[in-house]
Amino acid sequence: SIKMDLLHSNGVLIIQHLQRDYRAYQDFLNFMSHVGDPRNIFSIYFPLWFQLNQVVGTKMIWVAVIGDWFNLIFKWILFGHRPYWWVQETMLYPNQSSPCLEQFPITCETGPGSPSGHAMGSSCVWYVMVTAALSYTVRWKDKSAVTLHRLTWSFLWSVFWIIQISVCISRVFIATHFPHQVILGVFAGILVAEAFEHTPAIQTASLRMYIKTNLFLFAFALGFYLVLKLLDIDLLWSVPKAKKWCANPDWINIDTTPFAGLVRNLGALFGLGLGINSEMFVTSCKGKNSCKISFRILCVAASLATLQLYNFVKIPTHTEYLFYVLSFCKSAAMPLTVVALVPYGVHSLMRTTEKKLN
């Protein structure tokens, strides 16, 4: 406990240094925190990659969902504090001389802080994207191509680490994580992504397998929560602290609670399974149009545009259980739209156009 307090106090010094000396980069750091938001995986990265390479897109959802599930379990086990409430409650500072940490609209996360979900989600998904891009160049055999592969390798991994470091600094800057929490998140995300490099079975998973996986993940998390609750261990201990010490009550969002993230991810995995095993997917993404560049570009554009409309769908938060049900449905609809609805619509449009021309 003493060692952890010292680790936290050193982290507070780093946060103060960042908030004092990097004020000019505030907008950029806030932007990078949004870049690391796991929700971007489903609304930006996945629709781009799935239409370009279905194997990579499928892997991306699995990595994101399983990674975030492990993140939840780790958070429940590690009981990590967040800086913005820890400085208010620790007895380490005498005479109530606790440091003043500035808060921002995205500071008041309500779940435990270790490991960082943003850092973990960002590292696992970018790891998938970088390894996927490099898999195209590693096959080149002639000497000039090998040199180009090495340059590409160096460039892409440099970009990877620049993004991860930027996301980590941003999360520390806004006082929602200590430095050790974001570092742990990055390496945990890489381990999850690397594990899925050797799990080809997800590419041929049936809808039954998707449903079984969803039920297992939900049952394990809920069972873990209930067992510890019976032992008088409250895994939602962080929510009251967040509500108490957040500078602005309007910054508290139910969408950041532990179960909200779990429901969102399970919905996305179910939607992917439903889409991949649908007739619409087979007809469009496995048909003759699937090889056409025009088909893929239209699918990417239509998917990104359609998913932005989901941002306008506001889920009511007055009833918690209703929020979770609707959040599951909304999350399931997003990959289903990308995998089946949009490609089928584009396929039908192209087929109609071809008939008119003929």
GROMACS .gro file of C-alpha atoms in nm:
model
  358
    1SER     CA    1   0.000   0.000   0.000
    2ILE     CA    2   0.286   0.238   0.081
    3LYS     CA    3   0.460   0.153  -0.247
    4MET     CA    4   0.136   0.210  -0.437
    5ASP     CA    5   0.085   0.546  -0.264
    6LEU     CA    6   0.436   0.650  -0.364
    7LEU     CA    7   0.367   0.534  -0.721
    8HIS     CA    8   0.047   0.739  -0.722
    9SER     CA    9   0.214   1.048  -0.575
   10ASN     CA   10   0.488   1.034  -0.839
   11GLY     CA   11   0.215   1.000  -1.099
   12VAL     CA   12   0.045   1.312  -0.963
   13LEU     CA   13   0.372   1.504  -1.004
   14ILE     CA   14   0.386   1.394  -1.368
   15ILE     CA   15   0.025   1.502  -1.423
   16GLN     CA   16   0.096   1.843  -1.268
   17HIS     CA   17   0.401   1.880  -1.490
   18LEU     CA   18   0.201   1.794  -1.802
   19GLN     CA   19  -0.088   2.025  -1.713
   20ARG     CA   20   0.151   2.310  -1.637
   21ASP     CA   21   0.408   2.280  -1.916
   22TYR     CA   22   0.200   2.129  -2.198
   23ARG     CA   23  -0.098   2.361  -2.178
   24ALA     CA   24  -0.035   2.475  -2.536
   25TYR     CA   25  -0.096   2.116  -2.655
   26GLN     CA   26  -0.425   2.077  -2.468
   27ASP     CA   27  -0.642   2.055  -2.780
   28PHE     CA   28  -0.410   1.800  -2.940
   29LEU     CA   29  -0.397   1.586  -2.624
   30ASN     CA   30  -0.775   1.595  -2.588
   31PHE     CA   31  -0.800   1.490  -2.952
   32MET     CA   32  -0.560   1.198  -2.897
   33SER     CA   33  -0.771   1.086  -2.601
   34HIS     CA   34  -1.067   1.069  -2.841
   35VAL     CA   35  -0.848   0.880  -3.092
   36GLY     CA   36  -0.787   0.615  -2.828
   37ASP     CA   37  -1.157   0.583  -2.746
   38PRO     CA   38  -1.250   0.213  -2.796
   39ARG     CA   39  -1.581   0.320  -2.953
   40ASN     CA   40  -1.390   0.447  -3.259
   41ILE     CA   41  -1.301   0.086  -3.336
   42PHE     CA   42  -1.660   0.008  -3.429
   43SER     CA   43  -1.747   0.338  -3.600
   44ILE     CA   44  -1.425   0.416  -3.793
   45TYR     CA   45  -1.151   0.150  -3.799
   46PHE     CA   46  -1.373  -0.155  -3.847
   47PRO     CA   47  -1.582  -0.025  -4.142
   48LEU     CA   48  -1.265   0.084  -4.320
   49TRP     CA   49  -1.079  -0.242  -4.278
   50PHE     CA   50  -1.368  -0.484  -4.320
   51GLN     CA   51  -1.447  -0.358  -4.669
   52LEU     CA   52  -1.079  -0.372  -4.764
   53ASN     CA   53  -0.999  -0.703  -4.597
   54GLN     CA   54  -1.272  -0.906  -4.427
   55VAL     CA   55  -1.020  -1.122  -4.239
   56VAL     CA   56  -0.859  -0.818  -4.076
   57GLY     CA   57  -1.194  -0.654  -4.004
   58THR     CA   58  -1.328  -0.967  -3.835
   59LYS     CA   59  -1.011  -1.006  -3.630
   60MET     CA   60  -1.035  -0.640  -3.526
   61ILE     CA   61  -1.379  -0.684  -3.367
   62TRP     CA   62  -1.273  -1.001  -3.185
   63VAL     CA   63  -0.957  -0.837  -3.054
   64ALA     CA   64  -1.145  -0.525  -2.944
   65VAL     CA   65  -1.420  -0.719  -2.767
   66ILE     CA   66  -1.201  -0.978  -2.595
   67GLY     CA   67  -0.944  -0.711  -2.509
   68ASP     CA   68  -1.205  -0.487  -2.349
   69TRP     CA   69  -1.350  -0.785  -2.161
   70PHE     CA   70  -1.007  -0.865  -2.016
   71ASN     CA   71  -0.970  -0.497  -1.936
   72LEU     CA   72  -1.291  -0.509  -1.732
   73ILE     CA   73  -1.181  -0.820  -1.540
   74PHE     CA   74  -0.837  -0.671  -1.473
   75LYS     CA   75  -0.996  -0.349  -1.348
   76TRP     CA   76  -1.216  -0.544  -1.109
   77ILE     CA   77  -0.915  -0.739  -0.980
   78LEU     CA   78  -0.664  -0.453  -0.953
   79PHE     CA   79  -0.892  -0.191  -0.793
   80GLY     CA   80  -0.699   0.092  -0.958
   81HIS     CA   81  -0.774   0.447  -0.844
   82ARG     CA   82  -0.798   0.742  -1.081
   83PRO     CA   83  -0.593   1.055  -1.013
   84TYR     CA   84  -0.882   1.301  -1.001
   85TRP     CA   85  -1.041   1.128  -0.701
   86TRP     CA   86  -0.729   0.974  -0.543
   87VAL     CA   87  -0.575   1.315  -0.461
   88GLN     CA   88  -0.896   1.405  -0.275
   89GLU     CA   89  -0.906   1.096  -0.055
   90THR     CA   90  -0.548   0.994   0.012
   91MET     CA   91  -0.395   1.060   0.355
   92LEU     CA   92  -0.053   1.101   0.198
   93TYR     CA   93  -0.075   1.482   0.188
   94PRO     CA   94  -0.073   1.650   0.531
   95ASN     CA   95  -0.296   1.939   0.642
   96GLN     CA   96  -0.535   1.884   0.349
   97SER     CA   97  -0.274   2.020   0.108
   98SER     CA   98  -0.379   1.790  -0.175
   99PRO     CA   99  -0.251   1.886  -0.520
  100CYS     CA  100  -0.489   2.064  -0.755
  101LEU     CA  101  -0.547   1.862  -1.071
  102GLU     CA  102  -0.748   2.022  -1.349
  103GLN     CA  103  -1.039   1.822  -1.482
  104PHE     CA  104  -1.189   1.817  -1.831
  105PRO     CA  105  -1.522   1.700  -1.977
  106ILE     CA  106  -1.363   1.362  -2.060
  107THR     CA  107  -1.186   1.320  -1.723
  108CYS     CA  108  -1.465   1.169  -1.514
  109GLU     CA  109  -1.453   0.803  -1.611
  110THR     CA  110  -1.652   0.604  -1.356
  111GLY     CA  111  -1.479   0.264  -1.373
  112PRO     CA  112  -1.155   0.163  -1.196
  113GLY     CA  113  -0.840   0.301  -1.356
  114SER     CA  114  -0.602   0.008  -1.406
  115PRO     CA  115  -0.527  -0.084  -1.677
  116SER     CA  116  -0.629   0.200  -1.908
  117GLY     CA  117  -0.906   0.090  -2.146
  118HIS     CA  118  -0.818   0.361  -2.398
  119ALA     CA  119  -0.451   0.259  -2.407
  120MET     CA  120  -0.536  -0.110  -2.423
  121GLY     CA  121  -0.796  -0.068  -2.696
  122SER     CA  122  -0.575   0.160  -2.901
  123SER     CA  123  -0.268  -0.067  -2.883
  124CYS     CA  124  -0.452  -0.390  -2.965
  125VAL     CA  125  -0.637  -0.247  -3.265
  126TRP     CA  126  -0.340  -0.057  -3.408
  127TYR     CA  127  -0.129  -0.371  -3.359
  128VAL     CA  128  -0.378  -0.560  -3.576
  129MET     CA  129  -0.372  -0.287  -3.842
  130VAL     CA  130   0.008  -0.261  -3.854
  131THR     CA  131   0.065  -0.638  -3.870
  132ALA     CA  132  -0.204  -0.665  -4.140
  133ALA     CA  133  -0.037  -0.395  -4.351
  134LEU     CA  134   0.305  -0.557  -4.311
  135SER     CA  135   0.170  -0.898  -4.411
  136TYR     CA  136   0.134  -0.766  -4.766
  137THR     CA  137   0.498  -0.654  -4.790
  138VAL     CA  138   0.660  -0.952  -4.618
  139ARG     CA  139   0.585  -1.170  -4.924
  140TRP     CA  140   0.806  -0.961  -5.151
  141LYS     CA  141   1.119  -1.156  -5.242
  142ASP     CA  142   1.346  -0.946  -5.464
  143LYS     CA  143   1.618  -0.736  -5.304
  144SER     CA  144   1.463  -0.393  -5.365
  145ALA     CA  145   1.130  -0.516  -5.228
  146VAL     CA  146   1.299  -0.649  -4.912
  147THR     CA  147   1.454  -0.308  -4.855
  148LEU     CA  148   1.115  -0.145  -4.907
  149HIS     CA  149   0.960  -0.388  -4.659
  150ARG     CA  150   1.219  -0.296  -4.397
  151LEU     CA  151   1.153   0.075  -4.450
  152THR     CA  152   0.778   0.014  -4.432
  153TRP     CA  153   0.826  -0.194  -4.117
  154SER     CA  154   1.025   0.084  -3.949
  155PHE     CA  155   0.777   0.352  -4.058
  156LEU     CA  156   0.460   0.169  -3.949
  157TRP     CA  157   0.595   0.063  -3.610
  158SER     CA  158   0.720   0.417  -3.552
  159VAL     CA  159   0.369   0.544  -3.627
  160PHE     CA  160   0.230   0.277  -3.393
  161TRP     CA  161   0.444   0.386  -3.100
  162ILE     CA  162   0.393   0.758  -3.165
  163ILE     CA  163   0.016   0.706  -3.149
  164GLN     CA  164   0.033   0.489  -2.837
  165ILE     CA  165   0.261   0.732  -2.654
  166SER     CA  166   0.037   1.024  -2.755
  167VAL     CA  167  -0.276   0.843  -2.632
  168CYS     CA  168  -0.100   0.756  -2.305
  169ILE     CA  169   0.017   1.112  -2.245
  170SER     CA  170  -0.330   1.244  -2.322
  171ARG     CA  171  -0.494   1.012  -2.068
  172VAL     CA  172  -0.243   1.117  -1.803
  173PHE     CA  173  -0.278   1.486  -1.896
  174ILE     CA  174  -0.655   1.489  -1.831
  175ALA     CA  175  -0.598   1.325  -1.488
  176THR     CA  176  -0.802   1.016  -1.561
  177HIS     CA  177  -0.505   0.774  -1.540
  178PHE     CA  178  -0.172   0.737  -1.366
  179PRO     CA  179   0.132   0.668  -1.589
  180HIS     CA  180   0.169   0.304  -1.480
  181GLN     CA  181  -0.195   0.237  -1.573
  182VAL     CA  182  -0.155   0.347  -1.935
  183ILE     CA  183   0.174   0.158  -1.972
  184LEU     CA  184   0.006  -0.158  -1.843
  185GLY     CA  185  -0.282  -0.100  -2.084
  186VAL     CA  186  -0.056  -0.072  -2.389
  187PHE     CA  187   0.130  -0.396  -2.326
  188ALA     CA  188  -0.185  -0.585  -2.226
  189GLY     CA  189  -0.344  -0.478  -2.554
  190ILE     CA  190  -0.044  -0.598  -2.754
  191LEU     CA  191  -0.058  -0.939  -2.582
  192VAL     CA  192  -0.428  -0.981  -2.666
  193ALA     CA  193  -0.371  -0.880  -3.030
  194GLU     CA  194  -0.074  -1.114  -3.064
  195ALA     CA  195  -0.282  -1.402  -2.925
  196PHE     CA  196  -0.537  -1.352  -3.205
  197GLU     CA  197  -0.259  -1.367  -3.466
  198HIS     CA  198  -0.260  -1.740  -3.389
  199THR     CA  199  -0.638  -1.792  -3.366
  200PRO     CA  200  -0.761  -1.851  -3.724
  201ALA     CA  201  -1.081  -2.025  -3.606
  202ILE     CA  202  -1.259  -1.691  -3.559
  203GLN     CA  203  -1.273  -1.651  -3.939
  204THR     CA  204  -1.501  -1.952  -3.980
  205ALA     CA  205  -1.702  -1.916  -3.658
  206SER     CA  206  -2.072  -1.995  -3.689
  207LEU     CA  207  -2.352  -1.786  -3.542
  208ARG     CA  208  -2.386  -2.047  -3.269
  209MET     CA  209  -2.020  -1.994  -3.177
  210TYR     CA  210  -2.075  -1.618  -3.159
  211ILE     CA  211  -2.376  -1.667  -2.932
  212LYS     CA  212  -2.189  -1.915  -2.710
  213THR     CA  213  -1.895  -1.675  -2.680
  214ASN     CA  214  -2.130  -1.390  -2.589
  215LEU     CA  215  -2.306  -1.597  -2.325
  216PHE     CA  216  -1.976  -1.714  -2.175
  217LEU     CA  217  -1.831  -1.362  -2.155
  218PHE     CA  218  -2.149  -1.222  -2.002
  219ALA     CA  219  -2.199  -1.512  -1.759
  220PHE     CA  220  -1.836  -1.505  -1.642
  221ALA     CA  221  -1.836  -1.129  -1.583
  222LEU     CA  222  -2.176  -1.131  -1.410
  223GLY     CA  223  -2.088  -1.438  -1.204
  224PHE     CA  224  -1.756  -1.284  -1.101
  225TYR     CA  225  -1.940  -0.969  -0.995
  226LEU     CA  226  -2.208  -1.156  -0.797
  227VAL     CA  227  -1.963  -1.390  -0.620
  228LEU     CA  228  -1.751  -1.098  -0.499
  229LYS     CA  229  -2.065  -0.910  -0.400
  230LEU     CA  230  -2.162  -1.206  -0.180
  231LEU     CA  231  -1.818  -1.173  -0.022
  232ASP     CA  232  -1.908  -0.809   0.049
  233ILE     CA  233  -1.671  -0.677  -0.218
  234ASP     CA  234  -1.837  -0.405  -0.423
  235LEU     CA  235  -1.692  -0.401  -0.774
  236LEU     CA  236  -1.878  -0.078  -0.850
  237TRP     CA  237  -1.695   0.104  -0.571
  238SER     CA  238  -1.547   0.352  -0.820
  239VAL     CA  239  -1.882   0.494  -0.937
  240PRO     CA  240  -1.963   0.681  -0.611
  241LYS     CA  241  -1.608   0.819  -0.600
  242ALA     CA  242  -1.639   0.949  -0.955
  243LYS     CA  243  -1.973   1.114  -0.878
  244LYS     CA  244  -1.838   1.267  -0.558
  245TRP     CA  245  -1.516   1.416  -0.692
  246CYS     CA  246  -1.598   1.504  -1.052
  247ALA     CA  247  -1.581   1.882  -1.090
  248ASN     CA  248  -1.897   1.893  -1.299
  249PRO     CA  249  -2.188   1.645  -1.250
  250ASP     CA  250  -2.276   1.679  -1.619
  251TRP     CA  251  -1.946   1.511  -1.706
  252ILE     CA  252  -2.056   1.186  -1.541
  253ASN     CA  253  -2.181   0.951  -1.810
  254ILE     CA  254  -2.343   0.611  -1.757
  255ASP     CA  255  -2.174   0.505  -2.080
  256THR     CA  256  -1.841   0.486  -1.893
  257THR     CA  257  -1.961   0.244  -1.625
  258PRO     CA  258  -1.812  -0.109  -1.630
  259PHE     CA  259  -2.132  -0.288  -1.737
  260ALA     CA  260  -2.201  -0.033  -2.012
  261GLY     CA  261  -1.873  -0.121  -2.181
  262LEU     CA  262  -1.943  -0.495  -2.141
  263VAL     CA  263  -2.290  -0.467  -2.298
  264ARG     CA  264  -2.159  -0.248  -2.581
  265ASN     CA  265  -1.889  -0.499  -2.674
  266LEU     CA  266  -2.114  -0.804  -2.651
  267GLY     CA  267  -2.361  -0.628  -2.880
  268ALA     CA  268  -2.088  -0.558  -3.135
  269LEU     CA  269  -1.970  -0.920  -3.134
  270PHE     CA  270  -2.326  -1.049  -3.173
  271GLY     CA  271  -2.390  -0.805  -3.460
  272LEU     CA  272  -2.075  -0.923  -3.637
  273GLY     CA  273  -2.177  -1.287  -3.604
  274LEU     CA  274  -2.529  -1.212  -3.723
  275GLY     CA  275  -2.397  -1.020  -4.024
  276ILE     CA  276  -2.128  -1.266  -4.135
  277ASN     CA  277  -2.370  -1.558  -4.117
  278SER     CA  278  -2.649  -1.381  -4.304
  279GLU     CA  279  -2.765  -1.436  -4.662
  280MET     CA  280  -2.713  -1.067  -4.735
  281PHE     CA  281  -2.342  -1.101  -4.656
  282VAL     CA  282  -2.305  -1.412  -4.874
  283THR     CA  283  -2.493  -1.250  -5.163
  284SER     CA  284  -2.302  -0.921  -5.159
  285CYS     CA  285  -1.957  -0.969  -5.006
  286LYS     CA  286  -1.907  -1.316  -5.154
  287GLY     CA  287  -2.061  -1.239  -5.493
  288LYS     CA  288  -1.905  -1.117  -5.816
  289ASN     CA  289  -1.922  -0.750  -5.715
  290SER     CA  290  -1.704  -0.810  -5.409
  291CYS     CA  291  -1.387  -0.804  -5.620
  292LYS     CA  292  -1.465  -0.467  -5.774
  293ILE     CA  293  -1.283  -0.164  -5.635
  294SER     CA  294  -1.592   0.050  -5.697
  295PHE     CA  295  -1.799  -0.185  -5.479
  296ARG     CA  296  -1.553  -0.165  -5.192
  297ILE     CA  297  -1.519   0.214  -5.210
  298LEU     CA  298  -1.895   0.260  -5.215
  299CYS     CA  299  -1.930   0.024  -4.918
  300VAL     CA  300  -1.665   0.214  -4.719
  301ALA     CA  301  -1.824   0.552  -4.790
  302ALA     CA  302  -2.179   0.432  -4.723
  303SER     CA  303  -2.074   0.249  -4.404
  304LEU     CA  304  -1.893   0.549  -4.257
  305ALA     CA  305  -2.179   0.783  -4.346
  306THR     CA  306  -2.446   0.551  -4.205
  307LEU     CA  307  -2.257   0.487  -3.881
  308GLN     CA  308  -2.230   0.861  -3.818
  309LEU     CA  309  -2.610   0.868  -3.808
  310TYR     CA  310  -2.599   0.636  -3.509
  311ASN     CA  311  -2.436   0.920  -3.313
  312PHE     CA  312  -2.767   1.104  -3.332
  313VAL     CA  313  -2.946   0.814  -3.165
  314LYS     CA  314  -2.953   0.909  -2.798
  315ILE     CA  315  -3.030   0.625  -2.559
  316PRO     CA  316  -3.239   0.726  -2.255
  317THR     CA  317  -3.046   0.695  -1.929
  318HIS     CA  318  -3.322   0.734  -1.671
  319THR     CA  319  -3.368   0.355  -1.644
  320GLU     CA  320  -3.037   0.169  -1.617
  321TYR     CA  321  -3.157  -0.171  -1.740
  322LEU     CA  322  -3.337  -0.016  -2.037
  323PHE     CA  323  -3.015   0.170  -2.119
  324TYR     CA  324  -2.819  -0.157  -2.125
  325VAL     CA  325  -3.074  -0.331  -2.350
  326LEU     CA  326  -3.089  -0.044  -2.599
  327SER     CA  327  -2.711  -0.004  -2.589
  328PHE     CA  328  -2.675  -0.373  -2.679
  329CYS     CA  329  -2.916  -0.332  -2.971
  330LYS     CA  330  -2.744  -0.017  -3.099
  331SER     CA  331  -2.400  -0.178  -3.075
  332ALA     CA  332  -2.523  -0.489  -3.259
  333ALA     CA  333  -2.673  -0.277  -3.535
  334MET     CA  334  -2.341  -0.109  -3.619
  335PRO     CA  335  -2.137  -0.414  -3.739
  336LEU     CA  336  -2.453  -0.563  -3.888
  337THR     CA  337  -2.486  -0.246  -4.097
  338VAL     CA  338  -2.124  -0.265  -4.213
  339VAL     CA  339  -2.118  -0.639  -4.281
  340ALA     CA  340  -2.460  -0.705  -4.432
  341LEU     CA  341  -2.700  -0.413  -4.476
  342VAL     CA  342  -2.473  -0.163  -4.656
  343PRO     CA  343  -2.295  -0.417  -4.885
  344TYR     CA  344  -2.629  -0.572  -4.979
  345GLY     CA  345  -2.773  -0.229  -5.056
  346VAL     CA  346  -2.471  -0.135  -5.269
  347HIS     CA  347  -2.482  -0.475  -5.442
  348SER     CA  348  -2.852  -0.430  -5.526
  349LEU     CA  349  -2.790  -0.077  -5.653
  350MET     CA  350  -2.502  -0.189  -5.878
  351ARG     CA  351  -2.705  -0.482  -6.011
  352THR     CA  352  -2.999  -0.253  -6.092
  353THR     CA  353  -2.767  -0.008  -6.268
  354GLU     CA  354  -2.608  -0.286  -6.474
  355LYS     CA  355  -2.951  -0.411  -6.585
  356LYS     CA  356  -3.050  -0.062  -6.700
  357LEU     CA  357  -2.730  -0.025  -6.898
  358ASN     CA  358  -2.783  -0.360  -7.065
   0.00000   0.00000   0.00000
